[in-house]
PDB file of C-alpha atoms and ligand atoms in Angstrom:
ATOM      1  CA  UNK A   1     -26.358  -1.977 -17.859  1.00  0.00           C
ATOM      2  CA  UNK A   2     -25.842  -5.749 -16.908  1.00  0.00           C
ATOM      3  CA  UNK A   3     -22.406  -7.042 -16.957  1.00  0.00           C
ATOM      4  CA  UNK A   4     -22.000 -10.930 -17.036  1.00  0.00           C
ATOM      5  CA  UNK A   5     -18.804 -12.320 -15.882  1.00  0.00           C
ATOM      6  CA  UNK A   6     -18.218 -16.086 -16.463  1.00  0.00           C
ATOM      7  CA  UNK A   7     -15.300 -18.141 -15.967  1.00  0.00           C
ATOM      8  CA  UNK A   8     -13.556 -21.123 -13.694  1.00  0.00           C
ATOM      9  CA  UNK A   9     -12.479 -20.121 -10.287  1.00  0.00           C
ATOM     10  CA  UNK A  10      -9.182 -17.958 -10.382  1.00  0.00           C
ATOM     11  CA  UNK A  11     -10.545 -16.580 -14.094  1.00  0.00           C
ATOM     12  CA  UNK A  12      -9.801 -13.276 -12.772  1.00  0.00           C
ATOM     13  CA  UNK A  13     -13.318 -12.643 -12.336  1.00  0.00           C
ATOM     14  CA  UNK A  14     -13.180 -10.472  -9.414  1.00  0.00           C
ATOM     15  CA  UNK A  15      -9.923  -8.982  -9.901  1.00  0.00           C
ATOM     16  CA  UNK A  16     -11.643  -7.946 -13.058  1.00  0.00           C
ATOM     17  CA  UNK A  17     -15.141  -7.060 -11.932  1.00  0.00           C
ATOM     18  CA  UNK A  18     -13.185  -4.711  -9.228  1.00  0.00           C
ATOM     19  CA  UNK A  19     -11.371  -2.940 -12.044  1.00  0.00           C
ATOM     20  CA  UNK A  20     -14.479  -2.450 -14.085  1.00  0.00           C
ATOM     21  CA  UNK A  21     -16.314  -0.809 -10.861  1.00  0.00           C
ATOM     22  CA  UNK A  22     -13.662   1.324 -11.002  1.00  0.00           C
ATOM     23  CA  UNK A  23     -13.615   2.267 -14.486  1.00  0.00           C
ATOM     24  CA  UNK A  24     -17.033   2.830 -15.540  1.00  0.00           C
ATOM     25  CA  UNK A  25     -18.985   3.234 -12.054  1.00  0.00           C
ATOM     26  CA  UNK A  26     -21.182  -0.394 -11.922  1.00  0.00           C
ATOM     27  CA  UNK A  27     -21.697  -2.126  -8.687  1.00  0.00           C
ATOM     28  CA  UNK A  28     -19.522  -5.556  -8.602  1.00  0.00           C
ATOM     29  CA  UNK A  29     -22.314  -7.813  -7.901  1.00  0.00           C
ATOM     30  CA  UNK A  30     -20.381 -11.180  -6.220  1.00  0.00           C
ATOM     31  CA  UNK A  31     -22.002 -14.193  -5.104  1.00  0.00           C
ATOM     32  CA  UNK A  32     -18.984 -15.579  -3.649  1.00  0.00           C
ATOM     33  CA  UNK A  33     -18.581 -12.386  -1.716  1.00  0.00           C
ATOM     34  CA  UNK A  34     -22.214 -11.923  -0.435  1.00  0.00           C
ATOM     35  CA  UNK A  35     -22.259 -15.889   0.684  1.00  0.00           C
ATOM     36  CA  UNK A  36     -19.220 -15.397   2.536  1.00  0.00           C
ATOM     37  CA  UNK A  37     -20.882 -12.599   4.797  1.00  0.00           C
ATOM     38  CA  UNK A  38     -23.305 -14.345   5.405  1.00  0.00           C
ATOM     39  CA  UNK A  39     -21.033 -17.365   6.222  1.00  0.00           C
ATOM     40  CA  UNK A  40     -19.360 -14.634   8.777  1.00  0.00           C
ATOM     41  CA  UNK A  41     -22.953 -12.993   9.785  1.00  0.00           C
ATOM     42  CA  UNK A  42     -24.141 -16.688  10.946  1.00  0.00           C
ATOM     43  CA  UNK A  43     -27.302 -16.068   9.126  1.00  0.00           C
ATOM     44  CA  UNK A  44     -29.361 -19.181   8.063  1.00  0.00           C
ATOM     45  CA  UNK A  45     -28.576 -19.227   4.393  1.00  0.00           C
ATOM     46  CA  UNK A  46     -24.699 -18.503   5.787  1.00  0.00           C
ATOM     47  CA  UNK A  47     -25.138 -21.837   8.477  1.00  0.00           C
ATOM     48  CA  UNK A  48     -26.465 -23.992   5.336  1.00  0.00           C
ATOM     49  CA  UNK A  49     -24.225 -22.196   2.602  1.00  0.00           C
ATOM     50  CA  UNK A  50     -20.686 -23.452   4.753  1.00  0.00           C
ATOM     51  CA  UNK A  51     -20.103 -26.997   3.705  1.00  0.00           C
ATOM     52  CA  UNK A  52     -21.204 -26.521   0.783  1.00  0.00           C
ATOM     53  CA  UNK A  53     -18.560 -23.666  -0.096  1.00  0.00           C
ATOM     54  CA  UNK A  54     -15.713 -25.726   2.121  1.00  0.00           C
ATOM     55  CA  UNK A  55     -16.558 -28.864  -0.298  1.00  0.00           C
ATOM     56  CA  UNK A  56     -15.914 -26.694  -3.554  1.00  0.00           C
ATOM     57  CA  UNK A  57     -19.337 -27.409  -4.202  1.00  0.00           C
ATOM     58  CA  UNK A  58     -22.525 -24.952  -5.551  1.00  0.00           C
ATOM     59  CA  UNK A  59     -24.755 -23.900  -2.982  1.00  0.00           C
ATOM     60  CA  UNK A  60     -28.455 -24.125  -3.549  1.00  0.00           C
ATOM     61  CA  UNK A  61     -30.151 -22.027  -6.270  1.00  0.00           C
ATOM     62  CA  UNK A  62     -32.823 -20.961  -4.004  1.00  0.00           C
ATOM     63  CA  UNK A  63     -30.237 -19.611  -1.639  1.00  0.00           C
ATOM     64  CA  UNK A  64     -27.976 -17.946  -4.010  1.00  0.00           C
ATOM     65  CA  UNK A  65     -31.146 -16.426  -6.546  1.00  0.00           C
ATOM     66  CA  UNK A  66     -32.627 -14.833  -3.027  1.00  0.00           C
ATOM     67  CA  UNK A  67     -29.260 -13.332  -1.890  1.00  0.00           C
ATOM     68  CA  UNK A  68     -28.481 -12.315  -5.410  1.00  0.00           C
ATOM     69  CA  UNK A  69     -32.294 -10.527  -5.877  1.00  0.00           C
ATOM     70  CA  UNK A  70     -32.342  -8.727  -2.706  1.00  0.00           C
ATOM     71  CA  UNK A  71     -29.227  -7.451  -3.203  1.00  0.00           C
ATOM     72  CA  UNK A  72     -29.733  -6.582  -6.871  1.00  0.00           C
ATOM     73  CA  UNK A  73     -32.730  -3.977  -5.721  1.00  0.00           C
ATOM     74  CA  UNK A  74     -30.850  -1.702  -3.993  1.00  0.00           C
ATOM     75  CA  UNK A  75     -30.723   1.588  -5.106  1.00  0.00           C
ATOM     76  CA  UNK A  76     -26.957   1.806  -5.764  1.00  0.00           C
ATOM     77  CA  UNK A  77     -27.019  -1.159  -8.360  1.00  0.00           C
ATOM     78  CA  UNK A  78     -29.741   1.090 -10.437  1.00  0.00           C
ATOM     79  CA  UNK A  79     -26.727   2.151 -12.542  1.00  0.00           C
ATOM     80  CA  UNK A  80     -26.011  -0.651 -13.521  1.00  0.00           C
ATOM     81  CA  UNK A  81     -23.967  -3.961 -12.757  1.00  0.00           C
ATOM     82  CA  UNK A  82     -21.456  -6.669 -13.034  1.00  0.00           C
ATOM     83  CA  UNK A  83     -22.178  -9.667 -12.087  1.00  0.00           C
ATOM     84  CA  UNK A  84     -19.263 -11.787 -11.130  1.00  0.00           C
ATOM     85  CA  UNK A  85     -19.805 -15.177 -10.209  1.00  0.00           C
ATOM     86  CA  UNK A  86     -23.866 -15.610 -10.998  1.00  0.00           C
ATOM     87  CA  UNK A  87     -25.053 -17.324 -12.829  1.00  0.00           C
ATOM     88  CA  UNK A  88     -23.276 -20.314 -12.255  1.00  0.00           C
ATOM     89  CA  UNK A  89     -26.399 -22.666 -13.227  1.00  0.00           C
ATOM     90  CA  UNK A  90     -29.139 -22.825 -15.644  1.00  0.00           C
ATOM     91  CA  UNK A  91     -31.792 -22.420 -13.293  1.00  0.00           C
ATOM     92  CA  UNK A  92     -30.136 -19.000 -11.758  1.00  0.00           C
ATOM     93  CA  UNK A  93     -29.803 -18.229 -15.437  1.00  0.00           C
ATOM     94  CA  UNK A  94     -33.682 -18.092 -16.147  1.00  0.00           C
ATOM     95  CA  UNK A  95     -33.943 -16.811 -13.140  1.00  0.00           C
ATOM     96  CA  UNK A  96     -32.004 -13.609 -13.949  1.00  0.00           C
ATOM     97  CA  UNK A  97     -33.733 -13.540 -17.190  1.00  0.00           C
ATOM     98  CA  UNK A  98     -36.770 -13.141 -15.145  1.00  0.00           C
ATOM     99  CA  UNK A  99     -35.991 -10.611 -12.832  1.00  0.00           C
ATOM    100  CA  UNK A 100     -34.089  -8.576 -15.138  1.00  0.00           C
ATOM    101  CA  UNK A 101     -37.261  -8.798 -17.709  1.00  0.00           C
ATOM    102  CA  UNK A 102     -39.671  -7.414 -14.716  1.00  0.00           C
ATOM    103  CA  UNK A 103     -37.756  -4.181 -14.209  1.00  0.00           C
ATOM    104  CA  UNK A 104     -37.255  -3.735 -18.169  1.00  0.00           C
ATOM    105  CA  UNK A 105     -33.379  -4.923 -17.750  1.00  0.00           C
ATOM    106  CA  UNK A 106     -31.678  -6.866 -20.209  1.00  0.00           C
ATOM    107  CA  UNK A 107     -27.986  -8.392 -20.062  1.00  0.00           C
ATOM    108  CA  UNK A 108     -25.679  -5.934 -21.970  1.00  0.00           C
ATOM    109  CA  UNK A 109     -22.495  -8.280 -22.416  1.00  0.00           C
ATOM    110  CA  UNK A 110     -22.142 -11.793 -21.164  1.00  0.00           C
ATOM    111  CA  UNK A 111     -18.033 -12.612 -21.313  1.00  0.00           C
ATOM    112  CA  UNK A 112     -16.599 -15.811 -20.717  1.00  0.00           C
ATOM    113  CA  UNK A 113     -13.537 -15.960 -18.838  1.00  0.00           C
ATOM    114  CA  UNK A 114     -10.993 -18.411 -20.990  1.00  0.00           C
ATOM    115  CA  UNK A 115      -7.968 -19.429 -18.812  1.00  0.00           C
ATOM    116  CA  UNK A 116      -5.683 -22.886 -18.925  1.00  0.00           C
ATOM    117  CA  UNK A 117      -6.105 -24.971 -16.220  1.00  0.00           C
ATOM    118  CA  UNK A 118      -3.019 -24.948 -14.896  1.00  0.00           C
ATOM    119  CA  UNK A 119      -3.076 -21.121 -14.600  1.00  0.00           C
ATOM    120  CA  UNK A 120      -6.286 -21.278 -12.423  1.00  0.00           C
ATOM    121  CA  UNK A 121      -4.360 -23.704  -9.730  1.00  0.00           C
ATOM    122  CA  UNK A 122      -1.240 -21.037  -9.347  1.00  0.00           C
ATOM    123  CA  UNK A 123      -3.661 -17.857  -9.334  1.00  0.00           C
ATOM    124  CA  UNK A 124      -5.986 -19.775  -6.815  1.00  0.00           C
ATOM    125  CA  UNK A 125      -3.047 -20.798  -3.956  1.00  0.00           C
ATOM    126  CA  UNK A 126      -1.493 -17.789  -4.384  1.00  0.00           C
ATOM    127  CA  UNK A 127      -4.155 -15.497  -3.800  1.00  0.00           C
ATOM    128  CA  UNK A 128      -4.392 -13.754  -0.751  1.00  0.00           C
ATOM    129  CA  UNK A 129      -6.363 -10.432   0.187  1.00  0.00           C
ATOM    130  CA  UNK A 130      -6.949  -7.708   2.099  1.00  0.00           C
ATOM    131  CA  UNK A 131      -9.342  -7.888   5.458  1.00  0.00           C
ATOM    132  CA  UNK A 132     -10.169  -4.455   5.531  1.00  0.00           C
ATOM    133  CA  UNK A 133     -10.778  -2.986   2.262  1.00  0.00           C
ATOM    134  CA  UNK A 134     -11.153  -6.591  -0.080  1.00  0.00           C
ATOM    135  CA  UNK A 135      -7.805  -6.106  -2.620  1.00  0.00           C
ATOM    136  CA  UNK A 136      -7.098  -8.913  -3.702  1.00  0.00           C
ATOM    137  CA  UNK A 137      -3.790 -10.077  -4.552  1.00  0.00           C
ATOM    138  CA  UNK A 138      -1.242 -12.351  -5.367  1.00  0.00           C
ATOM    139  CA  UNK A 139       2.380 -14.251  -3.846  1.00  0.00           C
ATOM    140  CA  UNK A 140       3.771 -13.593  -7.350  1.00  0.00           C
ATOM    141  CA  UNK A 141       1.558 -12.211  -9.970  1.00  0.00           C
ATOM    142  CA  UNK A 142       0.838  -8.971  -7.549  1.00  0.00           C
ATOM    143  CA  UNK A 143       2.317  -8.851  -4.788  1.00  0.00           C
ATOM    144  CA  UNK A 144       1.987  -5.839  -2.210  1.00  0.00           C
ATOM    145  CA  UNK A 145       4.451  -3.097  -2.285  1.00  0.00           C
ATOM    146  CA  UNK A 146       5.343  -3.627   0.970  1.00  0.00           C
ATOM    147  CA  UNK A 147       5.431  -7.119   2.429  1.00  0.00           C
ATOM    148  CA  UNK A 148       1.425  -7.520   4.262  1.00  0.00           C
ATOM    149  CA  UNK A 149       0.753  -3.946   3.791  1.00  0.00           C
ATOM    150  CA  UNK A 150      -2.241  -3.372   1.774  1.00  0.00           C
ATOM    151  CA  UNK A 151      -1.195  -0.804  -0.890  1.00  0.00           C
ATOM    152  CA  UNK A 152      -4.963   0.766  -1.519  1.00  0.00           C
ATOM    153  CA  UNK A 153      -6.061   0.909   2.341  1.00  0.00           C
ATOM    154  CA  UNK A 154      -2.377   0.291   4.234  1.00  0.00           C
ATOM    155  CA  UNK A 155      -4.193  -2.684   6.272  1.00  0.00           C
ATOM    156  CA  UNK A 156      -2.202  -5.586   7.677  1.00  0.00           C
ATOM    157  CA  UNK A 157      -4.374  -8.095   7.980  1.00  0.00           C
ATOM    158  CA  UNK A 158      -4.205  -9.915   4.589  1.00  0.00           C
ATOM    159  CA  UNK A 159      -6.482 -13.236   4.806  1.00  0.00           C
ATOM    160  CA  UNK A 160      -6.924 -16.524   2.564  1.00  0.00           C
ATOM    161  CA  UNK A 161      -9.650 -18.432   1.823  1.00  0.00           C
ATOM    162  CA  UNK A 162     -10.886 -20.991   3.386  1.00  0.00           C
ATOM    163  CA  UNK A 163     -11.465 -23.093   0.115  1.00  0.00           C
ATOM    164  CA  UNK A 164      -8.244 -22.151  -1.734  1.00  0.00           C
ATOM    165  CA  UNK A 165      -6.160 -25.005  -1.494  1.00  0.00           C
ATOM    166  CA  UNK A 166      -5.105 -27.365  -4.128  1.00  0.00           C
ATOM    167  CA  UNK A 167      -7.453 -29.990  -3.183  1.00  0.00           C
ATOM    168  CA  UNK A 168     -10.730 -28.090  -2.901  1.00  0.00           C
ATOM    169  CA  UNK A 169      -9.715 -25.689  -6.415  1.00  0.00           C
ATOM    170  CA  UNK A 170      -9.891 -29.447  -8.248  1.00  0.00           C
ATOM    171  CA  UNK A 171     -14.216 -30.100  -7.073  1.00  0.00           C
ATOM    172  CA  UNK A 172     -14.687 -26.416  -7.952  1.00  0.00           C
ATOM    173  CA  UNK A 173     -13.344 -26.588 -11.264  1.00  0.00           C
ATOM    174  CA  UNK A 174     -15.839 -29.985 -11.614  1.00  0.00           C
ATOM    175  CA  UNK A 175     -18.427 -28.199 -10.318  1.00  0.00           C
ATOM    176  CA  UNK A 176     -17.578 -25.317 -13.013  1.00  0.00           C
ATOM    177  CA  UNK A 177     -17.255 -28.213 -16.058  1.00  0.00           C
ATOM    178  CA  UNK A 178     -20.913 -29.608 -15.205  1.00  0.00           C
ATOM    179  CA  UNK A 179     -22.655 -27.016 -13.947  1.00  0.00           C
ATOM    180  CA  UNK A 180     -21.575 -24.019 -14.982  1.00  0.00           C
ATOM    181  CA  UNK A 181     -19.469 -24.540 -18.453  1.00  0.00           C
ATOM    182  CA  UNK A 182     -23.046 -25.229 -20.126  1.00  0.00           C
ATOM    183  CA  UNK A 183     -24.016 -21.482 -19.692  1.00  0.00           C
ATOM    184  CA  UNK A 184     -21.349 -20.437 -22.248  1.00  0.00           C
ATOM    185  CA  UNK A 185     -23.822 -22.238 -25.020  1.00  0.00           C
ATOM    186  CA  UNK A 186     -26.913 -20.486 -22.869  1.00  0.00           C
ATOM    187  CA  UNK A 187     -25.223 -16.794 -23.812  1.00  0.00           C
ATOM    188  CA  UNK A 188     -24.470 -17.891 -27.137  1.00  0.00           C
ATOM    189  CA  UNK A 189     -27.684 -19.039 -28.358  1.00  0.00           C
ATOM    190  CA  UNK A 190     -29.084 -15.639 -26.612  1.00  0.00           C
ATOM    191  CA  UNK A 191     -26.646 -13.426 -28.792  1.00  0.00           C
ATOM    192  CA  UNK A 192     -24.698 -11.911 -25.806  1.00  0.00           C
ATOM    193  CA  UNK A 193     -21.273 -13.987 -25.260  1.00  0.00           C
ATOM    194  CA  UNK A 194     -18.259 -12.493 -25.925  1.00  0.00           C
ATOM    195  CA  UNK A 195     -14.820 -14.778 -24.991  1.00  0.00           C
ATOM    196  CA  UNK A 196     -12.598 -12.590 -24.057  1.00  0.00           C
ATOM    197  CA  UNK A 197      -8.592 -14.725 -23.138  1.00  0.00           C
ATOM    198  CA  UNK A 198      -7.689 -14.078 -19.497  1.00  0.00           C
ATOM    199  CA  UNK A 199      -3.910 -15.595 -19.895  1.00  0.00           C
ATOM    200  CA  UNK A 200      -1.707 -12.973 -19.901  1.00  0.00           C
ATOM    201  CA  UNK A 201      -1.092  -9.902 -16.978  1.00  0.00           C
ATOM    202  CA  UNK A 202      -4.165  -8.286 -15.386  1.00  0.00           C
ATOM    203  CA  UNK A 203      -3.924  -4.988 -16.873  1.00  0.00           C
ATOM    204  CA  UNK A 204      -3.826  -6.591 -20.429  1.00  0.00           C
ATOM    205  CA  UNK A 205      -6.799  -8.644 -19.976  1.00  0.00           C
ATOM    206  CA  UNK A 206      -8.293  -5.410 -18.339  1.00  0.00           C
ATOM    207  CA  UNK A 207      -7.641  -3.520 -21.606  1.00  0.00           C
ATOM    208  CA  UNK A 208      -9.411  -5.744 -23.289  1.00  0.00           C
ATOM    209  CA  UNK A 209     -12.408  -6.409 -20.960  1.00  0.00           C
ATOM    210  CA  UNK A 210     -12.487  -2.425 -20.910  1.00  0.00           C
ATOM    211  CA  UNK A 211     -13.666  -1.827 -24.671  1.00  0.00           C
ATOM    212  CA  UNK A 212     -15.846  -4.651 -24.942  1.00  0.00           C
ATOM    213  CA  UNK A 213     -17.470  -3.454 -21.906  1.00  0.00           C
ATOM    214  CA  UNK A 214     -17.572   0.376 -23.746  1.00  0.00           C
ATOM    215  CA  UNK A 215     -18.934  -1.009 -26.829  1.00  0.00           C
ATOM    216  CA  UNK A 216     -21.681  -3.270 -24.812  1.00  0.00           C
ATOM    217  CA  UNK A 217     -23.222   0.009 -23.070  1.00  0.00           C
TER     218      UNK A 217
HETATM  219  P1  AP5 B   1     -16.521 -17.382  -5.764  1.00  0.00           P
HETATM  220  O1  AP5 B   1     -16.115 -16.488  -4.679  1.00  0.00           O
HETATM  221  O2  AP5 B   1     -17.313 -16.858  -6.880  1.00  0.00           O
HETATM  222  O3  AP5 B   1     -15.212 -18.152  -6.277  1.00  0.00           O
HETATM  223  P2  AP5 B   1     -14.793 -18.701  -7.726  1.00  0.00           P
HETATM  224  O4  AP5 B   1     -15.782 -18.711  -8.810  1.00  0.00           O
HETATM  225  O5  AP5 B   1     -14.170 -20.016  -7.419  1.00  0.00           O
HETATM  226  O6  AP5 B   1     -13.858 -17.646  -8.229  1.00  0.00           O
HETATM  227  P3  AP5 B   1     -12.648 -17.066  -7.494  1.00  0.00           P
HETATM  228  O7  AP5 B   1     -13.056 -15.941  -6.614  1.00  0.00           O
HETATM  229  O8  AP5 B   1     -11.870 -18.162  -6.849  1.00  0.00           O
HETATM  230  O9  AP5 B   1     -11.769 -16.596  -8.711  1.00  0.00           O
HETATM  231  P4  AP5 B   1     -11.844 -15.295  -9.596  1.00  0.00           P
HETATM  232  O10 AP5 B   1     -12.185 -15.702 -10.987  1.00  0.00           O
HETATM  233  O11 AP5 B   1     -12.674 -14.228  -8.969  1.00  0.00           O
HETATM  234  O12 AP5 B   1     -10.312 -14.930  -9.547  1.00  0.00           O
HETATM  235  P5  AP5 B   1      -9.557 -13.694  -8.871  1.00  0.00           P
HETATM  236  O13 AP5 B   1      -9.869 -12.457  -9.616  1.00  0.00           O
HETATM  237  O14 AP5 B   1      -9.734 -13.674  -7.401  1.00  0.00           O
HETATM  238  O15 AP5 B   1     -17.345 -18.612  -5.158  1.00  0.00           O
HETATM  239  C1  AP5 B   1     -16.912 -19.315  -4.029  1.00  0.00           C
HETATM  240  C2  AP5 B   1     -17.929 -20.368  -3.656  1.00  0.00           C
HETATM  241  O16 AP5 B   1     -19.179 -19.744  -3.322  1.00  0.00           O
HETATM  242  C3  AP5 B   1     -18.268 -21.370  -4.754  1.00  0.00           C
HETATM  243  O17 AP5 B   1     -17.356 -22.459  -4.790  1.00  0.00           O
HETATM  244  C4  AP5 B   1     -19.686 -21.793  -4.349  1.00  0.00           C
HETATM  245  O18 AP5 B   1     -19.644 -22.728  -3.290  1.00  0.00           O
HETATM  246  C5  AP5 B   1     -20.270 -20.500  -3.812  1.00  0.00           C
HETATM  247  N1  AP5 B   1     -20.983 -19.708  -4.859  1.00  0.00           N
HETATM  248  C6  AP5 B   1     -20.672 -18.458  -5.298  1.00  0.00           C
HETATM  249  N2  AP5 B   1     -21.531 -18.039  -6.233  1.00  0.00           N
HETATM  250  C7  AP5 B   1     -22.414 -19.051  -6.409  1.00  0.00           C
HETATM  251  C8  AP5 B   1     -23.535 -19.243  -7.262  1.00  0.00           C
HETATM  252  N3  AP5 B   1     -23.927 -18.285  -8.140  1.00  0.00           N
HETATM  253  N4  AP5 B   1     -24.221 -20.409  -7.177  1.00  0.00           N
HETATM  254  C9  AP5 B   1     -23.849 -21.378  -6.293  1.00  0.00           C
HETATM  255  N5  AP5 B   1     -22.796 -21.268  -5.468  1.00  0.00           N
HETATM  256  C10 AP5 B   1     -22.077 -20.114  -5.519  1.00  0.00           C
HETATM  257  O19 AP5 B   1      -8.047 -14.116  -9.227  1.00  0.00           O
HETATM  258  C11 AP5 B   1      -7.430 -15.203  -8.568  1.00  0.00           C
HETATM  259  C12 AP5 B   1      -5.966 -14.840  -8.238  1.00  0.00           C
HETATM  260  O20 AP5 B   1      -5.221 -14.690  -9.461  1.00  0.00           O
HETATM  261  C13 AP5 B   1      -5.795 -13.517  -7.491  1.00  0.00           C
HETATM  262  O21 AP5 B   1      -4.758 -13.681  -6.547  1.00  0.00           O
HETATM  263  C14 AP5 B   1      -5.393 -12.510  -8.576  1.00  0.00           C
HETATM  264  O22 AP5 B   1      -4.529 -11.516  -8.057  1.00  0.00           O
HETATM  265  C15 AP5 B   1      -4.669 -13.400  -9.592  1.00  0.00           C
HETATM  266  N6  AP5 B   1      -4.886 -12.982 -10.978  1.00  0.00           N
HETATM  267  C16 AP5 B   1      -6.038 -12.503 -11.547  1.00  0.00           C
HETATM  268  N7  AP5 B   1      -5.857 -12.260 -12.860  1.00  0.00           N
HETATM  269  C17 AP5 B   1      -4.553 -12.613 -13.152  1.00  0.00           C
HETATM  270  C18 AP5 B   1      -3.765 -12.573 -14.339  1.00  0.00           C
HETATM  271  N8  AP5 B   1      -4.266 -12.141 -15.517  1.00  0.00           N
HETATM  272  N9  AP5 B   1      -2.488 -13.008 -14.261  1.00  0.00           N
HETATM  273  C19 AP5 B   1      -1.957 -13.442 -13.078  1.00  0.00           C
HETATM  274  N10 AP5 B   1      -2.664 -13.485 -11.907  1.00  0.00           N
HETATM  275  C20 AP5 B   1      -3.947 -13.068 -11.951  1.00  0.00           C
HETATM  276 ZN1   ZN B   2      -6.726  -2.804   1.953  1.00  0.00          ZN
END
């Protein structure tokens, strides 16, 4: 199965896409995550992906489609995926198509993330998460047991983002509105979209992300 997760940054698309993994045993597929390493590895895509991700902008297609595909034929993602945080442009949209259509693939559930904006601007400075394992949390919305103790992995060192501020959360939500809001329509027209509201607390909007996802596969 292939999982589609769209939405604005702090949706709750990987808090989400974490609890899915969980739940029904698919490989969380993140292109935010899989830039950053490489970001952290120095690689070349990593060295040209940087600015772009400081800006709030989208890095290249070709970049992001090559990660995404090499990482998409490893043998752990043959039982399936969700894919949180790609497509996040037409382009990598037919491009998925295509590679999913090669392998005899096609995109179980596509489910649109539908938040307020001012929600995404407290989940996004508030977030914080765990160096060692990758929990994410929150100051208020979920907060560690223990102040900077991670409660899955007991870790201690609890990082931030280097593009979670105020300032840089206002060019990602552009980029989202022009670049990536237009896939919504994309989904529709293909049959797959589901909207699925992401106010409300995490295990709620997990309940309901957790039978659409049943029914889809
Ligand atoms: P990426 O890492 O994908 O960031 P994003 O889309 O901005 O999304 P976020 O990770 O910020 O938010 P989320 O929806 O996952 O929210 P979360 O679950 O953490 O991308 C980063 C950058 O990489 C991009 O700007 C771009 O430069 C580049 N990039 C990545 N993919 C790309 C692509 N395909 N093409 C081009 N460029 C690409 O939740 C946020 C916080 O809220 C957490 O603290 C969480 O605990 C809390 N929270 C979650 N749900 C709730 C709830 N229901 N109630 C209260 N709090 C909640
Ligand atoms: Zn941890």
């Amino acid at each position: 199965p292939v999982i589609i997760l769209l939405g604005p940054p702090g949706a709750g698309k990987g808090t989400q896409a974490r609890m899915l993994q969980e739940r029904h045993g698919f490989v969380q597929l993140s292109t935010g995550d899989l830039l950053r390493a490489a970001v952290a590895a120095s690689t070349e895509a990593g060295r040209r992906a940087k600015a772009v991700m400081d800006a709030g902008g989208l890095v290249s297609d070709d970049i992001v489609i090559s990660i995404l595909r090499d990482r998409l034929i490893e043998p752990d993602c043959a039982g399936g995926v969700i894919l949180d945080g790609f497509p996040r442009t037409t382009v990598q949209a037919e491009a998925l198509d295509e590679l999913l259509a090669r392998s005899g693939q096609q995109i179980n559930a596509a489910i649109s993330l539908e938040v307020d904006d001012a929600a995404m601007v407290e989940r996004i400075t508030g977030r914080f998460t765990c160096a060692k394992c990758g929990e994410g949390y929150h100051e208020r919305f979920k907060p560690t047991a223990q102040p900077g103790v991670c409660d899955t992995c007991g870790g201690t060192d609890m990082k931030r983002r280097a593009d979670d501020t105020a300032e840089t959360v206002v060019d990602r939500l552009a980029a989202y509105r022009a670049q990536t809001a237009p896939l919504v329509s994309y989904y529709e027209t293909a049959g797959a979209l589901s909207r699925v509201a992401a106010m409300g607390e995490i295990d709620e909007v997990a309940s309901r992300l957790n039978s659409l996802v049943a029914r889809a596969t």
